[in-house]
PDB file of C-alpha atoms in Angstrom:
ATOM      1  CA  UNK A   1     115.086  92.902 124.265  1.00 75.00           C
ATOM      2  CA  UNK A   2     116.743  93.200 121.175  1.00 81.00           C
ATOM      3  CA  UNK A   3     118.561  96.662 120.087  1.00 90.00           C
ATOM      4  CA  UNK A   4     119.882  97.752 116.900  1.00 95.00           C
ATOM      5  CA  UNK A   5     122.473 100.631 116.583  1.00 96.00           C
ATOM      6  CA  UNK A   6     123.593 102.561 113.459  1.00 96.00           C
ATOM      7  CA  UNK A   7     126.774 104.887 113.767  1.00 88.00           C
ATOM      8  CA  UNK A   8     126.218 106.871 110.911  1.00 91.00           C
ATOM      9  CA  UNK A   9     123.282 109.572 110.951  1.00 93.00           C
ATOM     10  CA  UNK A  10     124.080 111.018 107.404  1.00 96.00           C
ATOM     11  CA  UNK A  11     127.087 110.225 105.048  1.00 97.00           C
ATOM     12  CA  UNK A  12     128.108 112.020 101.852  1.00 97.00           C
ATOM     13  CA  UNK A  13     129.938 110.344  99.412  1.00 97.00           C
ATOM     14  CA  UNK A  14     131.268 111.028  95.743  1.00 97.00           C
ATOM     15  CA  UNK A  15     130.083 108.696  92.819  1.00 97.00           C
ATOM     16  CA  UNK A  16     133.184 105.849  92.549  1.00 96.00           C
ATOM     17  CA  UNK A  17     133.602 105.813  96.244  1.00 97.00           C
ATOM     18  CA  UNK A  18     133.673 102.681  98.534  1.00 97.00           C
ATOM     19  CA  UNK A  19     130.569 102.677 101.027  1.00 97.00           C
ATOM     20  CA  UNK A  20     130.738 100.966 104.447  1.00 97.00           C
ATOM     21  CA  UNK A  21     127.887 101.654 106.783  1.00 97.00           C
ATOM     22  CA  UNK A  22     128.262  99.990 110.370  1.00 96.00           C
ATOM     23  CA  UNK A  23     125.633  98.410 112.276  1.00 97.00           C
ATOM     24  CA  UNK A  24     126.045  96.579 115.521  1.00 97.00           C
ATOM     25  CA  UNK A  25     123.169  95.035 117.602  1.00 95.00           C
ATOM     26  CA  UNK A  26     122.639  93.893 121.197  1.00 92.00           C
ATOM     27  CA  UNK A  27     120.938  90.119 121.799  1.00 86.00           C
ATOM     28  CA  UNK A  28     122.247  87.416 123.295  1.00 79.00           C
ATOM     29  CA  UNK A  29     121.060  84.275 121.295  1.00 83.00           C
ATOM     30  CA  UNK A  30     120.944  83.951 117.493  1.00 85.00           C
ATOM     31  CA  UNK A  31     119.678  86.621 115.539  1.00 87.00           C
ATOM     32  CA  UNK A  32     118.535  87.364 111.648  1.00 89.00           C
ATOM     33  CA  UNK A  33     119.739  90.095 110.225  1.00 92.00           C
ATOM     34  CA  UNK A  34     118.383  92.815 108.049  1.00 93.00           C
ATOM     35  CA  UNK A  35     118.983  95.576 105.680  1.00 96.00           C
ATOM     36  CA  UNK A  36     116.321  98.062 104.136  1.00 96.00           C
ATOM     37  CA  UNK A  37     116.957 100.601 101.803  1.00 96.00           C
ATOM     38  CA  UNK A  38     114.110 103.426 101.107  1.00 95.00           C
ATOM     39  CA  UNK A  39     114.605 105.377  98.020  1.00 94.00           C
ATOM     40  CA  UNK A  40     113.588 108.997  98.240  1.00 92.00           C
ATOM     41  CA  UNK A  41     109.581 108.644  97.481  1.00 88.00           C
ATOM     42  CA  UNK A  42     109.248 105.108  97.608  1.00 91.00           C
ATOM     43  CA  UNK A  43     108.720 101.971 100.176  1.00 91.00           C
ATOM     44  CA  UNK A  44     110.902 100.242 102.406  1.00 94.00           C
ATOM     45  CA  UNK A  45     112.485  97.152 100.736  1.00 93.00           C
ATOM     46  CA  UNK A  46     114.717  94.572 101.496  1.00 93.00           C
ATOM     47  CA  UNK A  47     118.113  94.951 100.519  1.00 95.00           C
ATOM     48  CA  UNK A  48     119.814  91.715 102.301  1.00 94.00           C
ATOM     49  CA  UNK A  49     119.250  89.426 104.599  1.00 91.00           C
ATOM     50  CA  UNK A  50     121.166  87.101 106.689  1.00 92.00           C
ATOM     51  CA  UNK A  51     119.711  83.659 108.265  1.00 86.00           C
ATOM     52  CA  UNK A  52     122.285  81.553 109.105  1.00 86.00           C
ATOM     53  CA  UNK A  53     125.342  79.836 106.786  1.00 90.00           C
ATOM     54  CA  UNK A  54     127.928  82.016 104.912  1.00 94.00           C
ATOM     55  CA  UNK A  55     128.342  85.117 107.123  1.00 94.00           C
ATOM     56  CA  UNK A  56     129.111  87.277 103.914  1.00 96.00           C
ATOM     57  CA  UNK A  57     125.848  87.988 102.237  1.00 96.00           C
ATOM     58  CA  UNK A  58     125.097  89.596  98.768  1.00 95.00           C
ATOM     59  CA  UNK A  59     122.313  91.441  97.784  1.00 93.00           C
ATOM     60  CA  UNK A  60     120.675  93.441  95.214  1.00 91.00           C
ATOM     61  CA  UNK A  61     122.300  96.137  93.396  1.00 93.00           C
ATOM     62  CA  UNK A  62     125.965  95.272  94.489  1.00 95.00           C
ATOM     63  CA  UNK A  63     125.586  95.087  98.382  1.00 97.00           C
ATOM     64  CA  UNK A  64     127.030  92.874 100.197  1.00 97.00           C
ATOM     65  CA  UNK A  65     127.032  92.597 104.397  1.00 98.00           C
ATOM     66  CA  UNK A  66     129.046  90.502 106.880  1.00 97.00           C
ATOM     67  CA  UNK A  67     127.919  89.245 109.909  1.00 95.00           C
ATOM     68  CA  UNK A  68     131.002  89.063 112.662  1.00 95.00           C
ATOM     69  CA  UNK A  69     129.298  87.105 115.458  1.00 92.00           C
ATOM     70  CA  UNK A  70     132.097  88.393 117.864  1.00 93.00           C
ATOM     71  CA  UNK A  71     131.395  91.717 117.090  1.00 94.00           C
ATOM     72  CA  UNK A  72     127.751  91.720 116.875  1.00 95.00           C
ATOM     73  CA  UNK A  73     128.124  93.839 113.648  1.00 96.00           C
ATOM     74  CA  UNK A  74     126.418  93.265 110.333  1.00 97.00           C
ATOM     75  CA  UNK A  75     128.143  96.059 108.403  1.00 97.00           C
ATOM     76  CA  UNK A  76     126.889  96.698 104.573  1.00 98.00           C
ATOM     77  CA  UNK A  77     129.534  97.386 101.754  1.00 98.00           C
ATOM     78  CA  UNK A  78     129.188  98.384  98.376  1.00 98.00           C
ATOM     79  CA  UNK A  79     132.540  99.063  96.641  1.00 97.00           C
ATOM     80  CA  UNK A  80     131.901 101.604  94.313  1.00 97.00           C
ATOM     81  CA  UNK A  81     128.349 104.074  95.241  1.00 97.00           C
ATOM     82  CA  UNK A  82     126.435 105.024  92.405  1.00 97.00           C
ATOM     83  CA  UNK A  83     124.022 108.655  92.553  1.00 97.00           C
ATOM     84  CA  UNK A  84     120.910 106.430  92.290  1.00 96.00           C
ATOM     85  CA  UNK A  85     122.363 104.944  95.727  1.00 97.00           C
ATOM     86  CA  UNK A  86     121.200 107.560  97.520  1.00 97.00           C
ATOM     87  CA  UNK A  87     118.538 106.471 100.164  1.00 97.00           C
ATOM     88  CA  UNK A  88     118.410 105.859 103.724  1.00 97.00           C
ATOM     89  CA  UNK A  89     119.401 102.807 105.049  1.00 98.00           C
ATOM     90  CA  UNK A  90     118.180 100.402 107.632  1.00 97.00           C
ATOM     91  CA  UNK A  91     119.911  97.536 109.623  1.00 97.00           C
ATOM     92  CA  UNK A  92     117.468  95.616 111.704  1.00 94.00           C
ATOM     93  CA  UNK A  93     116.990  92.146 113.647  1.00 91.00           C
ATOM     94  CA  UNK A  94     114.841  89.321 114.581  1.00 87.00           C
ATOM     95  CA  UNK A  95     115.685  86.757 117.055  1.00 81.00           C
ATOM     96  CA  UNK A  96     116.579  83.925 115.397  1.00 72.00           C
ATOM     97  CA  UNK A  97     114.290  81.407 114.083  1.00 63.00           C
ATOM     98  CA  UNK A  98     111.239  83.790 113.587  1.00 57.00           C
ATOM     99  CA  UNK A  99     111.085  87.135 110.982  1.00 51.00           C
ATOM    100  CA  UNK A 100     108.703  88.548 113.452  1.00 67.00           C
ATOM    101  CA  UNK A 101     109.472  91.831 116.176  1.00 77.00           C
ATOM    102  CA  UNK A 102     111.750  93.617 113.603  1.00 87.00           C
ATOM    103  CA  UNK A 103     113.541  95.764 115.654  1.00 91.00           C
ATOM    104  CA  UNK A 104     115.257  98.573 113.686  1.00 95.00           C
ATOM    105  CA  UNK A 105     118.349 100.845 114.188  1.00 96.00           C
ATOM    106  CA  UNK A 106     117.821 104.734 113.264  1.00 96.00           C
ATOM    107  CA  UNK A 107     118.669 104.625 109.847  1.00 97.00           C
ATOM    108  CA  UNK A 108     121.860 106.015 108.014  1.00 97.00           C
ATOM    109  CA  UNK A 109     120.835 108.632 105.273  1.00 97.00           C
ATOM    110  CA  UNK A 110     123.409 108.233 101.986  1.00 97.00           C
ATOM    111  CA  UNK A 111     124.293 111.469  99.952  1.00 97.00           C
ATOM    112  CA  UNK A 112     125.699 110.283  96.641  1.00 97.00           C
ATOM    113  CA  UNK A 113     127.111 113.567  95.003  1.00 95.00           C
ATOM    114  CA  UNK A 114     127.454 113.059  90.919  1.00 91.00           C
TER     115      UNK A 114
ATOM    116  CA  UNK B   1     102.223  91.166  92.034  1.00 63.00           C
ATOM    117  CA  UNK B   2     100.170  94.122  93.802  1.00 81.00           C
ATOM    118  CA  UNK B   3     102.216  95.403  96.655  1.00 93.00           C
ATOM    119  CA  UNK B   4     100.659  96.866 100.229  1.00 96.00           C
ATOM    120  CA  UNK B   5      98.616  99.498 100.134  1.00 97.00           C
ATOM    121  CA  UNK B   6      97.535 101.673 102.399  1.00 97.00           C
ATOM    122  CA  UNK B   7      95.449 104.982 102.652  1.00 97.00           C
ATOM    123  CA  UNK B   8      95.040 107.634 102.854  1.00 97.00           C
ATOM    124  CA  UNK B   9      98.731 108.633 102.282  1.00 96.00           C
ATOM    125  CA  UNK B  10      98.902 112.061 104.262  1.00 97.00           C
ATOM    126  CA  UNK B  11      96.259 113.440 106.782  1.00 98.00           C
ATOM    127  CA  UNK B  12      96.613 116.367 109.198  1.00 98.00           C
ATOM    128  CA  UNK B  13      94.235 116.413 111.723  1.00 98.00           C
ATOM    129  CA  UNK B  14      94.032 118.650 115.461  1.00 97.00           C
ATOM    130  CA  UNK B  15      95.044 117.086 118.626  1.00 96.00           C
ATOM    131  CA  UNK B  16      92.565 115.297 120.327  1.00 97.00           C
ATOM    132  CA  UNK B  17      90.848 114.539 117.077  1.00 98.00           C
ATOM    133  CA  UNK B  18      90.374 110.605 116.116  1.00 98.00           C
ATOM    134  CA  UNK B  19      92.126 109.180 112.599  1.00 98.00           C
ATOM    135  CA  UNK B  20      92.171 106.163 110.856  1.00 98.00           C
ATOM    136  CA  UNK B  21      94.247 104.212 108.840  1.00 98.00           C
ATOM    137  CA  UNK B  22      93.734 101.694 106.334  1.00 97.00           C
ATOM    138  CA  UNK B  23      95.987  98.669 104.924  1.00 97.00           C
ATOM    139  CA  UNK B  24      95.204  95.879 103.069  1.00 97.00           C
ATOM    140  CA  UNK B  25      98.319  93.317 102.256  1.00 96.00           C
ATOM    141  CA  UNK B  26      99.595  91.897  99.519  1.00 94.00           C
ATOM    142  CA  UNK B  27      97.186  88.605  98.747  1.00 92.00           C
ATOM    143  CA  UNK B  28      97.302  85.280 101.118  1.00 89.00           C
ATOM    144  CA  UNK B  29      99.795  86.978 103.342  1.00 91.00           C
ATOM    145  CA  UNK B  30      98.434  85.573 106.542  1.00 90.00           C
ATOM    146  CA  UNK B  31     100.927  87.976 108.887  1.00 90.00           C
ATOM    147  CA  UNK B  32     100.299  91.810 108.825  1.00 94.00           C
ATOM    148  CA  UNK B  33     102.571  94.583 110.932  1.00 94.00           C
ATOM    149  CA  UNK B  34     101.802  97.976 111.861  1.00 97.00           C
ATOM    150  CA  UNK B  35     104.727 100.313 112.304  1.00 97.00           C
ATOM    151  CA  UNK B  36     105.294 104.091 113.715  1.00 98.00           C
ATOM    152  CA  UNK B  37     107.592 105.959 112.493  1.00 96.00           C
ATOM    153  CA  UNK B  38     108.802 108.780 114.064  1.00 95.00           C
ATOM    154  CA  UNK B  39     111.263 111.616 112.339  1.00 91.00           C
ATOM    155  CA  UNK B  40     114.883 110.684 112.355  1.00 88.00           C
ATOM    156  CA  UNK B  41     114.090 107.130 113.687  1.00 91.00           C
ATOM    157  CA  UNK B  42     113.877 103.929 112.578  1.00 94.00           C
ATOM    158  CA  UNK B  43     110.185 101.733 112.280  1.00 96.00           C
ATOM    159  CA  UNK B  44     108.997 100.599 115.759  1.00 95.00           C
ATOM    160  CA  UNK B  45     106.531  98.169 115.575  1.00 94.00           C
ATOM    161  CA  UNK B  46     103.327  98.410 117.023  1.00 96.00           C
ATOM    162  CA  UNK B  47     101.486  95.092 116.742  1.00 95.00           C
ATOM    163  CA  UNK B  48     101.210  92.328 114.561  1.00 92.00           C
ATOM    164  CA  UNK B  49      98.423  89.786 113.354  1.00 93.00           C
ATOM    165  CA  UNK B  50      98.650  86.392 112.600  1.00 90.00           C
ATOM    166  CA  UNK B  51      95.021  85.948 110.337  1.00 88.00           C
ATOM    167  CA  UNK B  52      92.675  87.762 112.420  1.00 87.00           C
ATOM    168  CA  UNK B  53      94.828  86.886 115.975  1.00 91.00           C
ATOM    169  CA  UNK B  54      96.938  89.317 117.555  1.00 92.00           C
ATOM    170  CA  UNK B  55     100.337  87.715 118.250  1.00 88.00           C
ATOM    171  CA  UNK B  56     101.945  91.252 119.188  1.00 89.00           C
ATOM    172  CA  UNK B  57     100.579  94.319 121.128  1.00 93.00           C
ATOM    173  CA  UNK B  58     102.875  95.185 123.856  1.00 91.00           C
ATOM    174  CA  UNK B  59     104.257  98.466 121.746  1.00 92.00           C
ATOM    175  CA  UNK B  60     100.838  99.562 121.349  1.00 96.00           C
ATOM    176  CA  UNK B  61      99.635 102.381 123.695  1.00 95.00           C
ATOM    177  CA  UNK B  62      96.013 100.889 124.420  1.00 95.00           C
ATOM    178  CA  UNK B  63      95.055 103.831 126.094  1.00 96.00           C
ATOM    179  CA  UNK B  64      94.543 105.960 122.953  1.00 97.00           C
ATOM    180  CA  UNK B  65      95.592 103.002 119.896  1.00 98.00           C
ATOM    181  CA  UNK B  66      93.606 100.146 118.696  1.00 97.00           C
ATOM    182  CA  UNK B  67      93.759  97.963 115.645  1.00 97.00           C
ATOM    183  CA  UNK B  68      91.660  95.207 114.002  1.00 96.00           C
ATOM    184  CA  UNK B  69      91.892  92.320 111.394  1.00 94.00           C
ATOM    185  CA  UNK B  70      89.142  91.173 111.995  1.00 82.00           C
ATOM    186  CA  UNK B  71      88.471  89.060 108.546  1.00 87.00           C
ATOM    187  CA  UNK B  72      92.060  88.070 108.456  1.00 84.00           C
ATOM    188  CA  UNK B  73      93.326  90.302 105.286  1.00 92.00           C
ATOM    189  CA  UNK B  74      92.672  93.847 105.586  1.00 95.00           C
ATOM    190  CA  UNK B  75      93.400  95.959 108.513  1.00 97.00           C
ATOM    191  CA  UNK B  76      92.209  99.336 110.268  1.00 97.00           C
ATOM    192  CA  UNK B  77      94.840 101.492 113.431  1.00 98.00           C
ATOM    193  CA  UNK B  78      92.756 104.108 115.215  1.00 98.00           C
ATOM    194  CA  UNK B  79      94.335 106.217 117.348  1.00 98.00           C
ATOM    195  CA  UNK B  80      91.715 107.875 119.475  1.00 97.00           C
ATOM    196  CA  UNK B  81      92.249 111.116 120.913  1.00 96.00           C
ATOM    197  CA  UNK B  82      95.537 111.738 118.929  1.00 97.00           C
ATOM    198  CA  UNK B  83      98.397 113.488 120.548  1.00 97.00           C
ATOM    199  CA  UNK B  84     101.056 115.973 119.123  1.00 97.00           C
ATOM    200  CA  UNK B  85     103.794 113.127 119.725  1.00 97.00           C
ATOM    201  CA  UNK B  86     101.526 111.105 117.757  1.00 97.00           C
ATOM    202  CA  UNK B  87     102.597 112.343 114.323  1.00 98.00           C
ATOM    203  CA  UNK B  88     104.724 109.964 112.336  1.00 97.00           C
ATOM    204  CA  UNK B  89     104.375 107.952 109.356  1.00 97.00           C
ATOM    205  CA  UNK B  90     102.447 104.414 110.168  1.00 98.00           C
ATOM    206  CA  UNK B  91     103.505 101.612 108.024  1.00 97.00           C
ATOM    207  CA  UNK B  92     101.860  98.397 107.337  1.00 97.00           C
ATOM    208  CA  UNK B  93     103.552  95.525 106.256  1.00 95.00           C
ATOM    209  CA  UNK B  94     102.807  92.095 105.378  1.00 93.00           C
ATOM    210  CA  UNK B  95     104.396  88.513 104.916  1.00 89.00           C
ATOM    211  CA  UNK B  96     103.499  85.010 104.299  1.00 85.00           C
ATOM    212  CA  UNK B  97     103.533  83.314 107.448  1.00 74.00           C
ATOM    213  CA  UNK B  98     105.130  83.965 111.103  1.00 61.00           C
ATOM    214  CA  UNK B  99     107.857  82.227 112.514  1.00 57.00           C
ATOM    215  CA  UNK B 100     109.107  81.137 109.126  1.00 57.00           C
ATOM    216  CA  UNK B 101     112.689  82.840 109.104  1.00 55.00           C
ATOM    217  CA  UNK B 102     113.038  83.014 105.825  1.00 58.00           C
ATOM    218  CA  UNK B 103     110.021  85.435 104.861  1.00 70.00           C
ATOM    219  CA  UNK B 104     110.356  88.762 103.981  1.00 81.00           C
ATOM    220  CA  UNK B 105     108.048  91.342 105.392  1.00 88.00           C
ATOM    221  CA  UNK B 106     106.859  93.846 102.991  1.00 92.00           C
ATOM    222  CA  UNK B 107     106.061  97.206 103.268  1.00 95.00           C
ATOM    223  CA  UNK B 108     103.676  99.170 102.091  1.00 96.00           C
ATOM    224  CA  UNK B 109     104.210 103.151 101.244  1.00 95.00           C
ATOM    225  CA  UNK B 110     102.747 104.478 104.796  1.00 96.00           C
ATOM    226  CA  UNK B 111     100.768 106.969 105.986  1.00 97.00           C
ATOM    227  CA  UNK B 112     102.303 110.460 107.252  1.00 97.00           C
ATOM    228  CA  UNK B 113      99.927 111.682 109.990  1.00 98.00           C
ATOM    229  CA  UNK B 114     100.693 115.547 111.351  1.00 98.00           C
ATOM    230  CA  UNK B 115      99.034 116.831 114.125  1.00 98.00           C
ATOM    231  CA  UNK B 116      98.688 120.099 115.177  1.00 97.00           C
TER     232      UNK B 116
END
């Protein structure tokens, strides 16, 4: 089975800063890769996803992830963290070929400071 | 378009006590998810419907959980007699069709259950 781990628990940044939150998962065929972002008060949603192709995927509201196949990591960047940023953050994984069985890592909360 | 909804958003109930949650998805999604939630963790999911088929239940603790579709769009989890380590927030989510990699599921705004 499938296992998604998240180093971070909570991370405090300043406005302007460069984010990097890691996520590395255990499977051993090909995978889909996730990341959700939940807003204080509101849903899940999807932030980026990657399916196969260009291992550096972009998303909404500046984020970007890479997936490193040797490293089984699929790390999400922003380069400079805005106070509406703050959220908690979710990096989860399907086996490949289906969106079904999400299996998600613990989350990372972000602290954006203004 | 409408999102998932789901109700009732909070409920408190005593252990042993039955509850009931409610989610209907967003229109002609054909695959619908149920998800725990427990404090400080990520979503675990409990089972998952395909229409009115259940294509996932092995996360689901039958002893005490139980969940229907049974007209293919909206959706009903019981859990019957709850447990202390039973509260969490539930989510539902939906998407268009399983085993088609590219669809998103979609979540709803779940439903924090406390028991005491």
């Amino acid at each position: 089975a499938q296992s998604v781990s998240q180093h971070n628990h909570h991370v405090i940044l300043s406005e302007a800063a460069s984010l990097e939150l890691g996520c590395n998962y255990s499977y051993g065929g090909t995978v889909n890769l996730f990341w959700y972002v939940q807003y204080p008060g509101q849903h899940l949603q999807l932030l980026l996803k990657y399916f196969s192709g260009d291992p550096l995927v972009k998303g909404i509201k500046g984020f970007e992830a890479e997936f490193i196949k040797s490293k089984f990591s699929f790390n999400l960047r922003k380069p400079s963290v805005q106070w509406s940023d703050t959220a908690e953050y979710f990096c989860a994984v399907t086996p490949g070929g289906s969106n079904y069985k999400l299996t998600f890592g613990k989350g990372t909360l972000l602290t954006v400071n203004p | 378009e409408a999102g998932v909804a789901q109700s009732p958003r909070y409920k408190i109930i005593e252990k042993r006590q039955s509850v009931a949650f409610w989610c209907n998805p967003i229109s002609g999604h054909a695959t619908l998810y149920w998800y725990q939630q427990i404090l400080g963790q990520g979503p675990k999911l409990l089972i998952q419907f395909q229409n009115n088929g259940v294509v996932d239940d092995s996360q689901l603790p039958k002893d005490r959980f139980s969940a229907e579709r049974l007209k293919g769009v909206d959706s009903t989890l019981k859990i019957q007699p709850a447990k202390l380590e039973d509260s969490a927030v539930y989510l539902c989510a939906s998407s268009l069709i399983l085993g088609q990699g590219t669809n998103e599921q979609y979540f709803g705004p779940g439903t924090r259950l406390t028991v005491t």
